[in-house]
Structure formats: C-alpha cells, structure tokens
mmCIF file of C-alpha atoms in Angstrom:
data_model
loop_
_atom_site.group_PDB
_atom_site.id
_atom_site.type_symbol
_atom_site.label_atom_id
_atom_site.label_comp_id
_atom_site.label_asym_id
_atom_site.label_seq_id
_atom_site.Cartn_x
_atom_site.Cartn_y
_atom_site.Cartn_z
ATOM 1 C CA HIS A 274 69.508 116.431 101.698
ATOM 2 C CA LEU A 275 65.718 116.459 101.600
ATOM 3 C CA ALA A 276 63.929 119.691 102.378
ATOM 4 C CA SER A 277 61.193 119.137 104.949
ATOM 5 C CA PRO A 278 58.087 118.579 102.813
ATOM 6 C CA ARG A 279 54.653 119.371 104.154
ATOM 7 C CA LEU A 280 51.631 117.903 102.371
ATOM 8 C CA VAL A 281 47.958 118.743 102.773
ATOM 9 C CA ALA A 282 44.936 116.717 101.636
ATOM 10 C CA ARG A 283 41.727 118.582 100.849
ATOM 11 C CA ALA A 284 38.171 117.464 100.190
ATOM 12 C CA GLY A 285 35.456 119.942 99.322
ATOM 13 C CA GLY A 286 37.794 122.831 100.085
ATOM 14 C CA GLU A 287 38.445 121.581 103.620
ATOM 15 C CA ILE A 288 41.724 120.229 104.946
ATOM 16 C CA VAL A 289 41.158 116.568 105.819
ATOM 17 C CA GLY A 290 44.743 115.539 106.488
ATOM 18 C CA TRP A 291 48.375 116.531 106.498
ATOM 19 C CA ALA A 292 51.760 114.849 106.502
ATOM 20 C CA ALA A 293 55.309 116.054 107.034
ATOM 21 C CA LEU A 294 58.890 114.838 106.985
ATOM 22 C CA GLY A 295 61.633 116.294 109.098
ATOM 23 C CA PRO A 296 65.230 115.460 109.935
ATOM 24 C CA VAL A 297 65.942 113.381 113.036
ATOM 25 C CA SER A 298 69.264 115.112 113.651
ATOM 26 C CA ALA A 299 71.464 117.896 112.326
ATOM 27 C CA ARG A 300 74.482 115.581 112.469
ATOM 28 C CA GLU A 301 75.942 114.706 109.072
ATOM 29 C CA CYS A 302 75.881 110.953 109.685
ATOM 30 C CA TYR A 303 72.054 111.072 109.947
ATOM 31 C CA ARG A 304 71.470 113.231 106.852
ATOM 32 C CA GLY A 305 69.529 110.410 105.162
ATOM 33 C CA VAL A 306 67.213 109.721 108.103
ATOM 34 C CA THR A 307 63.867 111.480 108.493
ATOM 35 C CA GLU A 308 60.844 111.215 110.752
ATOM 36 C CA ASN A 309 57.304 111.443 109.480
ATOM 37 C CA SER A 310 54.175 112.847 111.077
ATOM 38 C CA ILE A 311 50.720 112.259 109.678
ATOM 39 C CA TYR A 312 47.194 113.241 110.673
ATOM 40 C CA VAL A 313 43.847 112.411 109.073
ATOM 41 C CA ASP A 314 40.610 114.020 110.240
ATOM 42 C CA PRO A 315 38.392 111.373 111.871
ATOM 43 C CA ALA A 316 35.624 112.062 109.319
ATOM 44 C CA ALA A 317 38.034 111.275 106.455
ATOM 45 C CA ARG A 318 39.536 108.081 107.853
ATOM 46 C CA GLY A 319 39.136 104.886 105.868
ATOM 47 C CA GLN A 320 38.980 106.794 102.565
ATOM 48 C CA GLY A 321 42.614 106.424 101.485
ATOM 49 C CA VAL A 322 43.712 109.896 102.610
ATOM 50 C CA GLY A 323 46.433 108.634 104.930
ATOM 51 C CA ARG A 324 47.763 106.165 102.393
ATOM 52 C CA ALA A 325 47.911 108.841 99.675
ATOM 53 C CA LEU A 326 49.771 111.239 101.968
ATOM 54 C CA LEU A 327 52.228 108.685 103.323
ATOM 55 C CA SER A 328 52.855 107.179 99.881
ATOM 56 C CA GLU A 329 53.727 110.631 98.527
ATOM 57 C CA LEU A 330 56.092 111.291 101.439
ATOM 58 C CA VAL A 331 57.806 107.963 100.762
ATOM 59 C CA ARG A 332 58.068 108.766 97.046
ATOM 60 C CA ARG A 333 59.653 112.156 97.750
ATOM 61 C CA ALA A 334 62.024 110.703 100.315
ATOM 62 C CA ASP A 335 63.145 107.964 97.925
ATOM 63 C CA ALA A 336 63.704 110.517 95.143
ATOM 64 C CA ALA A 337 65.835 112.626 97.499
ATOM 65 C CA GLY A 338 68.039 109.711 98.559
ATOM 66 C CA VAL A 339 66.672 109.314 102.089
ATOM 67 C CA TRP A 340 67.683 105.884 103.375
ATOM 68 C CA THR A 341 65.433 105.614 106.449
ATOM 69 C CA ILE A 342 62.066 107.099 107.387
ATOM 70 C CA GLN A 343 61.132 106.712 111.043
ATOM 71 C CA ALA A 344 57.736 107.004 112.703
ATOM 72 C CA GLY A 345 56.925 107.107 116.413
ATOM 73 C CA ILE A 346 53.368 105.858 116.935
ATOM 74 C CA LEU A 347 51.506 105.723 120.238
ATOM 75 C CA ALA A 348 50.964 102.105 121.245
ATOM 76 C CA GLY A 349 47.349 101.190 120.615
ATOM 77 C CA ASN A 350 47.016 103.315 117.465
ATOM 78 C CA ASP A 351 46.396 100.224 115.371
ATOM 79 C CA ALA A 352 45.148 102.175 112.339
ATOM 80 C CA SER A 353 48.396 104.136 112.085
ATOM 81 C CA VAL A 354 50.508 101.009 112.562
ATOM 82 C CA ALA A 355 48.527 99.269 109.793
ATOM 83 C CA LEU A 356 48.883 102.290 107.483
ATOM 84 C CA HIS A 357 52.624 102.392 107.984
ATOM 85 C CA ARG A 358 52.919 98.627 107.419
ATOM 86 C CA ARG A 359 51.030 98.993 104.111
ATOM 87 C CA CYS A 360 53.600 101.592 103.061
ATOM 88 C CA GLY A 361 56.570 99.347 103.824
ATOM 89 C CA PHE A 362 57.337 100.222 107.458
ATOM 90 C CA ARG A 363 58.104 97.666 110.160
ATOM 91 C CA VAL A 364 58.175 97.851 113.955
ATOM 92 C CA VAL A 365 61.783 97.977 115.180
ATOM 93 C CA GLY A 366 61.254 98.816 118.828
ATOM 94 C CA ARG A 367 59.133 100.104 121.661
ATOM 95 C CA ARG A 368 59.941 103.084 123.860
ATOM 96 C CA GLU A 369 58.242 102.670 127.218
ATOM 97 C CA ARG A 370 56.360 105.490 128.937
ATOM 98 C CA ILE A 371 57.995 108.164 126.788
ATOM 99 C CA ALA A 372 54.910 110.132 125.705
ATOM 100 C CA GLN A 373 52.350 111.779 127.926
ATOM 101 C CA LYS A 374 48.826 112.222 126.586
ATOM 102 C CA ARG A 375 46.042 113.637 128.739
ATOM 103 C CA GLY A 376 48.131 113.043 131.837
ATOM 104 C CA VAL A 377 48.795 109.368 131.074
ATOM 105 C CA TRP A 378 52.238 108.005 130.211
ATOM 106 C CA ARG A 379 52.179 106.045 126.961
ATOM 107 C CA ASP A 380 54.518 103.696 125.127
ATOM 108 C CA VAL A 381 55.564 104.565 121.585
ATOM 109 C CA LEU A 382 56.250 102.048 118.836
ATOM 110 C CA LEU A 383 59.219 102.914 116.653
ATOM 111 C CA MET A 384 58.619 102.006 113.023
ATOM 112 C CA GLU A 385 60.935 102.501 110.096
ATOM 113 C CA ARG A 386 61.095 102.076 106.364
ATOM 114 C CA ARG A 387 64.434 101.523 104.671
ATOM 115 C CA ALA A 388 65.024 102.598 101.086
ATOM 116 C CA GLY A 389 65.121 99.801 98.506
#
C-alpha cells in the first residue's frame, strides 16, 4: 500500500505549490485507490509547476501498485481539469451541489486515472 506522499514545489526559496495523495477508504478492497489534491500559487501558474507535481504523484502511485487515482475538481476549474487530462485523467462523473465555497453550493467533477 502506498504511503501518503506529500510533495512541495519551491522557487526562490518560496513554496509555489504542493500535491498530496491519500487513501479513499480504509477498506481492503480499495487499497489501490487514492485521491489527489494539488495547489499551485496563482503567481506560479502556467509555468509547469502543477504538471511536475502531478506527474511525480502519478509516477509514485504507479511504482507502488496503485490502480486508480481519483480527483474531485470544482466545476469551472478548467485549468485543473486540463492539467489532469494532460496527466492521463478522464472525467467519469459529476457530483451535484456537493461542495460549498463562499456560501455557494458547487458541483464537483470526478476525474480518475487508471494504471496502465
């Protein structure tokens, strides 16, 4: 089973992004399924930081035998959807009004990447 890696990207000594993988469930049947989280500072976007972080998470997950990485992305976050697509993820569903941000209910796209 994959330990929950946490990655940090730095530029000029400052943290400009982070990424993490965590289990989706403690149940044995889901031991090869993880969920990723990723954040890139707005000033560092468009510079390949997100792709480097997500690519490294995917590499580590593949090496550990993870068979599915999931991502829940707020609908409308086109940059994150595009990043995940570039790293082999696809949209598999939409969860309606499941997230609340600044008092507004938001839909979440469920994306996943299956191991080769």
